[in-house]
mmCIF file of C-alpha atoms in Angstrom:
data_model
loop_
_atom_site.group_PDB
_atom_site.id
_atom_site.type_symbol
_atom_site.label_atom_id
_atom_site.label_comp_id
_atom_site.label_asym_id
_atom_site.label_seq_id
_atom_site.Cartn_x
_atom_site.Cartn_y
_atom_site.Cartn_z
ATOM 1 C CA MET A 1 0.046 -0.010 -0.063
ATOM 2 C CA ARG A 2 1.369 3.459 -0.970
ATOM 3 C CA ALA A 3 1.597 6.014 1.939
ATOM 4 C CA THR A 4 -1.347 8.031 0.480
ATOM 5 C CA ALA A 5 -3.478 5.147 -0.817
ATOM 6 C CA HIS A 6 -7.112 5.830 0.413
ATOM 7 C CA ILE A 7 -5.917 8.532 2.822
ATOM 8 C CA LEU A 8 -6.932 11.976 1.671
ATOM 9 C CA ALA A 9 -5.906 14.043 4.696
ATOM 10 C CA ASN A 10 -4.765 13.844 8.299
ATOM 11 C CA ASN A 11 -6.780 15.021 11.188
ATOM 12 C CA ALA A 12 -6.439 14.929 14.990
ATOM 13 C CA PHE A 13 -9.181 15.326 17.649
ATOM 14 C CA TYR A 14 -8.351 17.563 20.515
ATOM 15 C CA TYR A 15 -10.700 17.847 23.553
ATOM 16 C CA TYR A 16 -11.724 20.914 25.444
ATOM 17 C CA GLN A 17 -13.863 22.173 28.396
ATOM 18 C CA ASP A 18 -14.075 25.583 26.660
ATOM 19 C CA LEU A 19 -14.808 24.748 23.042
ATOM 20 C CA VAL A 20 -15.677 28.372 22.186
ATOM 21 C CA GLY A 21 -12.367 29.671 23.480
ATOM 22 C CA ALA A 22 -10.471 26.976 21.642
ATOM 23 C CA THR A 23 -12.178 27.751 18.446
ATOM 24 C CA ARG A 24 -11.406 31.384 18.824
ATOM 25 C CA PHE A 25 -7.677 30.644 19.433
ATOM 26 C CA TYR A 26 -7.333 28.388 16.274
ATOM 27 C CA THR A 27 -9.473 30.532 13.923
ATOM 28 C CA ASP A 28 -8.454 34.125 15.106
ATOM 29 C CA VAL A 29 -5.018 33.766 16.611
ATOM 30 C CA LEU A 30 -3.683 31.067 14.336
ATOM 31 C CA GLY A 31 -5.853 31.921 11.227
ATOM 32 C CA PHE A 32 -7.013 28.511 10.555
ATOM 33 C CA PRO A 33 -10.399 28.474 8.586
ATOM 34 C CA LEU A 34 -13.469 26.718 10.265
ATOM 35 C CA VAL A 35 -14.503 24.218 7.573
ATOM 36 C CA ALA A 36 -17.234 22.233 9.548
ATOM 37 C CA ASP A 37 -19.267 22.892 12.699
ATOM 38 C CA TYR A 38 -21.286 20.097 14.272
ATOM 39 C CA GLY A 39 -21.982 21.902 17.498
ATOM 40 C CA PHE A 40 -20.150 19.743 19.912
ATOM 41 C CA ALA A 41 -17.099 19.408 17.490
ATOM 42 C CA ARG A 42 -15.590 21.888 14.954
ATOM 43 C CA ILE A 43 -12.942 21.247 12.309
ATOM 44 C CA VAL A 44 -10.272 23.773 11.378
ATOM 45 C CA GLN A 45 -7.776 23.451 8.494
ATOM 46 C CA ALA A 46 -4.065 23.774 9.448
ATOM 47 C CA ALA A 47 -2.554 22.857 6.080
ATOM 48 C CA PRO A 48 -3.797 21.811 2.594
ATOM 49 C CA ALA A 49 -4.463 18.251 3.706
ATOM 50 C CA SER A 50 -4.274 18.705 7.531
ATOM 51 C CA PHE A 51 -7.015 19.360 9.984
ATOM 52 C CA LEU A 52 -7.816 19.561 13.687
ATOM 53 C CA THR A 53 -11.189 18.665 15.187
ATOM 54 C CA LEU A 54 -11.897 20.515 18.356
ATOM 55 C CA VAL A 55 -14.365 18.562 20.492
ATOM 56 C CA ASP A 56 -16.297 19.343 23.641
ATOM 57 C CA VAL A 57 -14.644 16.894 26.118
ATOM 58 C CA ASN A 58 -17.998 16.107 27.712
ATOM 59 C CA GLN A 59 -19.290 14.714 24.467
ATOM 60 C CA GLY A 60 -16.329 12.857 22.906
ATOM 61 C CA MET A 61 -14.768 9.407 23.346
ATOM 62 C CA HIS A 62 -12.177 10.548 26.065
ATOM 63 C CA ASP A 63 -12.224 11.733 29.536
ATOM 64 C CA ALA A 64 -10.786 15.130 30.708
ATOM 65 C CA HIS A 65 -8.358 13.475 33.113
ATOM 66 C CA GLU A 66 -6.436 11.766 30.277
ATOM 67 C CA ALA A 67 -2.886 13.044 29.461
ATOM 68 C CA LYS A 68 -2.371 15.207 26.438
ATOM 69 C CA ALA A 69 0.239 12.859 25.028
ATOM 70 C CA VAL A 70 0.385 14.364 21.570
ATOM 71 C CA THR A 71 2.151 17.209 19.851
ATOM 72 C CA THR A 72 1.018 18.696 16.543
ATOM 73 C CA ALA A 73 3.878 20.245 14.590
ATOM 74 C CA PHE A 74 2.935 22.990 12.022
ATOM 75 C CA VAL A 75 5.618 22.860 9.463
ATOM 76 C CA THR A 76 6.276 26.388 8.140
ATOM 77 C CA ASP A 77 8.531 28.541 5.983
ATOM 78 C CA GLU A 78 7.859 31.561 8.226
ATOM 79 C CA LEU A 79 9.120 30.159 11.471
ATOM 80 C CA GLU A 80 10.802 33.306 12.853
ATOM 81 C CA ALA A 81 7.760 35.443 11.891
ATOM 82 C CA TRP A 82 5.414 33.044 13.658
ATOM 83 C CA TYR A 83 7.532 33.291 16.813
ATOM 84 C CA VAL A 84 7.473 37.051 16.810
ATOM 85 C CA TYR A 85 3.778 37.132 16.217
ATOM 86 C CA LEU A 86 2.730 34.551 18.810
ATOM 87 C CA THR A 87 4.973 36.027 21.521
ATOM 88 C CA ALA A 88 3.501 39.514 20.825
ATOM 89 C CA GLN A 89 0.053 37.893 21.255
ATOM 90 C CA GLY A 90 0.980 36.578 24.696
ATOM 91 C CA VAL A 91 0.681 32.913 23.690
ATOM 92 C CA PRO A 92 2.497 30.977 26.331
ATOM 93 C CA MET A 93 5.621 28.935 25.267
ATOM 94 C CA HIS A 94 6.716 25.567 26.553
ATOM 95 C CA ARG A 95 9.952 25.823 24.571
ATOM 96 C CA THR A 96 11.303 29.057 23.137
ATOM 97 C CA PHE A 97 12.870 29.624 19.747
ATOM 98 C CA ASP A 98 16.580 28.820 19.956
ATOM 99 C CA PRO A 99 17.951 27.863 16.430
ATOM 100 C CA LYS A 100 21.238 25.987 16.177
ATOM 101 C CA PRO A 101 23.807 26.035 13.427
ATOM 102 C CA ASP A 102 23.580 22.957 11.147
ATOM 103 C CA SER A 103 20.475 21.583 12.993
ATOM 104 C CA ALA A 104 18.320 19.231 11.070
ATOM 105 C CA HIS A 105 15.283 21.131 12.230
ATOM 106 C CA ASP A 106 14.421 24.293 14.232
ATOM 107 C CA GLY A 107 11.344 25.248 16.167
ATOM 108 C CA PHE A 108 9.490 26.299 19.261
ATOM 109 C CA VAL A 109 6.619 24.893 21.202
ATOM 110 C CA ALA A 110 3.563 26.998 22.089
ATOM 111 C CA LEU A 111 0.627 26.055 24.327
ATOM 112 C CA ASP A 112 -2.991 26.183 23.168
ATOM 113 C CA PRO A 113 -5.715 27.326 25.680
ATOM 114 C CA ALA A 114 -6.024 23.746 27.111
ATOM 115 C CA GLY A 115 -2.343 23.140 27.262
ATOM 116 C CA TYR A 116 -1.884 21.043 24.118
ATOM 117 C CA PHE A 117 1.638 21.404 22.704
ATOM 118 C CA LEU A 118 1.813 22.998 19.339
ATOM 119 C CA GLU A 119 5.290 22.901 17.679
ATOM 120 C CA PHE A 120 6.045 25.405 15.013
ATOM 121 C CA GLU A 121 8.887 23.640 13.072
ATOM 122 C CA ARG A 122 11.071 23.948 10.045
ATOM 123 C CA PHE A 123 13.055 21.008 8.579
ATOM 124 C CA ASN A 124 16.344 22.135 7.296
ATOM 125 C CA VAL A 125 18.543 20.923 4.530
ATOM 126 C CA HIS A 126 20.352 18.050 6.232
ATOM 127 C CA ALA A 127 21.344 14.520 5.609
ATOM 128 C CA GLU A 128 18.711 13.258 8.126
ATOM 129 C CA ASN A 129 15.906 14.968 5.930
ATOM 130 C CA MET A 130 16.958 13.837 2.475
ATOM 131 C CA GLN A 131 13.804 11.997 1.701
ATOM 132 C CA LEU A 132 11.563 14.550 3.372
ATOM 133 C CA MET A 133 12.839 17.741 1.862
ATOM 134 C CA PRO A 134 11.608 17.145 -1.766
ATOM 135 C CA ILE A 135 8.253 16.323 -0.474
ATOM 136 C CA LEU A 136 8.009 19.435 1.766
ATOM 137 C CA ASN A 137 9.529 21.759 -0.978
ATOM 138 C CA ALA A 138 6.730 20.625 -3.417
ATOM 139 C CA LEU A 139 3.914 21.508 -0.984
ATOM 140 C CA PRO A 140 1.982 24.801 -1.081
ATOM 141 C CA SER A 141 1.426 26.590 2.194
ATOM 142 C CA ARG A 142 -2.039 27.542 3.444
ATOM 143 C CA TYR A 143 -2.233 31.191 4.434
ATOM 144 C CA PRO A 144 -4.810 32.877 6.529
ATOM 145 C CA GLY A 145 -7.453 34.989 4.836
ATOM 146 C CA ARG A 146 -8.152 38.513 5.971
ATOM 147 C CA GLY A 147 -10.383 39.422 8.895
ATOM 148 C CA HIS A 148 -8.292 37.497 11.531
ATOM 149 C CA THR A 149 -5.734 38.633 14.080
ATOM 150 C CA CYS A 150 -3.197 36.372 12.390
ATOM 151 C CA PRO A 151 -1.279 38.059 9.605
ATOM 152 C CA THR A 152 -1.949 36.831 6.143
ATOM 153 C CA ALA A 153 1.797 36.037 5.553
ATOM 154 C CA LEU A 154 2.034 33.314 8.215
ATOM 155 C CA GLY A 155 1.554 30.023 6.401
ATOM 156 C CA VAL A 156 1.580 26.271 7.401
ATOM 157 C CA LYS A 157 2.406 23.705 4.571
ATOM 158 C CA ALA A 158 2.197 20.480 6.534
ATOM 159 C CA THR A 159 1.643 18.891 9.959
ATOM 160 C CA VAL A 160 3.309 16.175 11.885
ATOM 161 C CA THR A 161 1.298 14.413 14.686
ATOM 162 C CA TRP A 162 3.994 13.307 17.205
ATOM 163 C CA LEU A 163 2.750 10.327 19.305
ATOM 164 C CA TYR A 164 4.686 8.948 22.294
ATOM 165 C CA TYR A 165 5.485 5.192 22.827
ATOM 166 C CA ASN A 166 7.276 2.943 25.176
ATOM 167 C CA ASP A 167 7.998 0.409 22.462
ATOM 168 C CA MET A 168 9.156 2.247 19.263
ATOM 169 C CA PRO A 169 9.812 -0.911 17.122
ATOM 170 C CA ARG A 170 6.137 -2.101 17.893
ATOM 171 C CA ALA A 171 4.945 1.412 17.103
ATOM 172 C CA GLN A 172 6.792 1.428 13.755
ATOM 173 C CA ARG A 173 5.340 -1.973 12.862
ATOM 174 C CA TRP A 174 1.876 -0.544 13.386
ATOM 175 C CA LEU A 175 2.557 2.263 10.968
ATOM 176 C CA GLU A 176 4.456 0.127 8.407
ATOM 177 C CA ASP A 177 2.827 -3.323 8.492
ATOM 178 C CA VAL A 178 -0.804 -2.312 9.553
ATOM 179 C CA LEU A 179 -1.109 1.049 7.810
ATOM 180 C CA GLY A 180 1.365 0.544 5.009
ATOM 181 C CA LEU A 181 3.325 3.753 5.654
ATOM 182 C CA SER A 182 6.997 4.210 4.536
ATOM 183 C CA LEU A 183 9.735 5.659 6.868
ATOM 184 C CA LEU A 184 10.948 9.004 5.662
ATOM 185 C CA VAL A 185 13.072 10.377 8.673
ATOM 186 C CA ASP A 186 14.948 8.575 11.359
ATOM 187 C CA GLN A 187 15.969 10.886 14.219
ATOM 188 C CA GLY A 188 16.977 7.959 16.483
ATOM 189 C CA PHE A 189 14.432 8.669 19.192
ATOM 190 C CA ALA A 190 11.743 9.679 16.671
ATOM 191 C CA THR A 191 10.731 8.805 13.138
ATOM 192 C CA VAL A 192 8.496 10.477 10.506
ATOM 193 C CA TYR A 193 5.988 8.829 8.152
ATOM 194 C CA GLN A 194 3.953 10.379 5.416
ATOM 195 C CA SER A 195 0.214 9.524 5.594
ATOM 196 C CA SER A 196 -1.411 12.101 3.323
ATOM 197 C CA PRO A 197 -0.251 14.785 0.950
ATOM 198 C CA SER A 198 0.546 17.296 3.804
ATOM 199 C CA GLY A 199 0.010 15.027 6.810
ATOM 200 C CA PHE A 200 2.794 13.134 8.598
ATOM 201 C CA ILE A 201 2.948 10.792 11.720
ATOM 202 C CA GLY A 202 5.845 10.983 14.044
ATOM 203 C CA PRO A 203 6.277 8.072 16.666
ATOM 204 C CA VAL A 204 8.558 9.287 19.471
ATOM 205 C CA ARG A 205 10.295 7.349 22.269
ATOM 206 C CA ALA A 206 8.321 8.285 25.330
ATOM 207 C CA GLY A 207 10.499 10.435 27.758
ATOM 208 C CA ASP A 208 12.920 11.388 25.105
ATOM 209 C CA GLY A 209 10.569 13.783 23.431
ATOM 210 C CA LEU A 210 8.190 16.409 24.894
ATOM 211 C CA HIS A 211 5.983 13.872 26.665
ATOM 212 C CA ALA A 212 6.391 10.864 28.959
ATOM 213 C CA TYR A 213 4.273 7.654 28.435
ATOM 214 C CA ALA A 214 0.719 7.852 29.345
ATOM 215 C CA ALA A 215 -1.624 4.878 29.322
ATOM 216 C CA GLU A 216 -4.697 7.062 28.392
ATOM 217 C CA LYS A 217 -4.309 9.672 25.888
ATOM 218 C CA LEU A 218 -6.552 12.785 25.339
ATOM 219 C CA VAL A 219 -6.333 12.600 21.594
ATOM 220 C CA THR A 220 -7.789 10.632 18.584
ATOM 221 C CA VAL A 221 -5.606 10.309 15.477
ATOM 222 C CA SER A 222 -7.860 10.531 12.312
ATOM 223 C CA LEU A 223 -7.159 9.452 8.834
ATOM 224 C CA ILE A 224 -9.669 10.877 6.282
ATOM 225 C CA THR A 225 -10.393 8.415 3.492
ATOM 226 C CA ASP A 226 -12.631 7.981 0.469
ATOM 227 C CA ASP A 227 -12.748 4.162 1.069
ATOM 228 C CA VAL A 228 -13.549 3.454 4.664
ATOM 229 C CA GLU A 229 -14.716 -0.003 3.638
ATOM 230 C CA ALA A 230 -11.227 -0.887 2.323
ATOM 231 C CA TRP A 231 -9.588 0.255 5.568
ATOM 232 C CA PHE A 232 -12.107 -1.572 7.615
ATOM 233 C CA ALA A 233 -11.541 -4.852 5.670
ATOM 234 C CA ARG A 234 -7.804 -4.391 5.925
ATOM 235 C CA LEU A 235 -7.675 -3.810 9.704
ATOM 236 C CA SER A 236 -10.590 -6.219 10.760
ATOM 237 C CA ALA A 237 -8.810 -9.139 8.945
ATOM 238 C CA ARG A 238 -5.737 -8.810 11.228
ATOM 239 C CA ASP A 239 -5.645 -10.695 14.545
ATOM 240 C CA ASP A 240 -3.319 -8.180 16.084
ATOM 241 C CA VAL A 241 -5.630 -5.131 15.635
ATOM 242 C CA ARG A 242 -8.490 -4.382 18.208
ATOM 243 C CA LEU A 243 -11.525 -2.387 16.915
ATOM 244 C CA ARG A 244 -13.906 -0.415 18.959
ATOM 245 C CA HIS A 245 -16.890 -1.719 17.029
ATOM 246 C CA ASP A 246 -17.240 -4.603 14.801
ATOM 247 C CA GLU A 247 -18.761 -2.548 11.921
ATOM 248 C CA ILE A 248 -18.546 0.851 10.293
ATOM 249 C CA THR A 249 -20.738 3.353 12.182
ATOM 250 C CA LEU A 250 -22.361 6.664 11.343
ATOM 251 C CA GLU A 251 -21.789 9.823 13.359
ATOM 252 C CA GLY A 252 -25.050 11.640 13.041
ATOM 253 C CA SER A 253 -25.663 11.668 9.289
ATOM 254 C CA HIS A 254 -22.303 13.170 8.387
ATOM 255 C CA VAL A 255 -19.398 10.905 8.928
ATOM 256 C CA GLU A 256 -18.915 7.153 8.230
ATOM 257 C CA LEU A 257 -16.194 5.860 10.520
ATOM 258 C CA PHE A 258 -14.557 3.146 12.556
ATOM 259 C CA VAL A 259 -11.963 3.253 15.377
ATOM 260 C CA ALA A 260 -9.091 0.960 15.856
ATOM 261 C CA TYR A 261 -6.591 0.846 18.860
ATOM 262 C CA ASP A 262 -2.807 0.842 18.272
ATOM 263 C CA PRO A 263 -0.547 -1.279 20.385
ATOM 264 C CA GLU A 264 -0.270 1.323 23.083
ATOM 265 C CA GLY A 265 -3.755 2.579 23.203
ATOM 266 C CA TYR A 266 -3.916 5.549 20.825
ATOM 267 C CA PHE A 267 -7.352 5.798 19.104
ATOM 268 C CA TRP A 268 -7.150 5.800 15.331
ATOM 269 C CA GLU A 269 -10.307 6.861 13.615
ATOM 270 C CA PHE A 270 -10.915 6.298 9.902
ATOM 271 C CA ASP A 271 -13.426 8.903 8.506
ATOM 272 C CA ARG A 272 -15.305 9.352 5.314
ATOM 273 C CA PHE A 273 -17.272 12.625 5.102
ATOM 274 C CA ARG A 274 -20.660 12.248 3.467
ATOM 275 C CA GLU A 275 -22.078 14.734 0.970
ATOM 276 C CA THR A 276 -24.096 16.730 3.489
ATOM 277 C CA ALA A 277 -24.627 20.546 3.772
ATOM 278 C CA VAL A 278 -22.625 20.809 6.951
ATOM 279 C CA ASN A 279 -19.714 18.937 5.194
ATOM 280 C CA ALA A 280 -19.688 20.954 2.076
ATOM 281 C CA GLU A 281 -16.808 23.215 2.921
ATOM 282 C CA MET A 282 -14.860 20.349 4.428
ATOM 283 C CA ASN A 283 -15.225 18.289 1.405
ATOM 284 C CA SER A 284 -14.193 20.936 -0.890
ATOM 285 C CA LYS A 285 -10.836 20.944 0.899
ATOM 286 C CA ILE A 286 -10.068 17.314 0.690
ATOM 287 C CA VAL A 287 -10.777 16.467 -2.982
#
């Protein structure tokens, strides 16, 4: 299976007590357009084929006490300008911008209103990134429209969803053998796989990255597909994959989906957005 076969885009579900405040942060401060609103959940677009779903924690699949064991990296060509802008906006930083000569990547880590880690990152020309750079260089950036606090010159061209594992070989087998993805970057303690045109997954050795291991994680990794049946057949045929339900289900009348659990308990949701009015803007972005 090719890395992008039947995967149109990446998505991650983040969970909030204050959904209104979270929406305001992502749409106004970060300039990400709102592309679907289901009331209890709202989808924003970070990059051309990368999305975040902001969910009322009282109505999602997770509990508020779970650890935010995830980092979304926003890959950008305007790294320095993002840092100047976000610090001027008073966005709290977990890790400040401190570029190093000859580094394979530079970045900083901001905190969203609920404390999720948001890494703004640039991958540099470096031996470690030889397979990744041609892919990133070919990607267009998504820039904010007018009418937001975020300047229109601050773009995002891709996302990396960093996930934290005790057993890295087992995590990589999940990505390679179960999902059929191909390794692009090996940082030793972390690796990077492409899963959609602008979406990447990065397993990280827990404790060596930004997060320690957590048994319960306040995130759902979502892969948006035009063939949810093929993915369900692929995963349900395996003895080493546990599914939440033994069939494809319908969320309202809008999304056909199923959920699988990876070896360390991350929720992976495979979604197909139906042709409904509320999905019209979302579907226009993922064709």
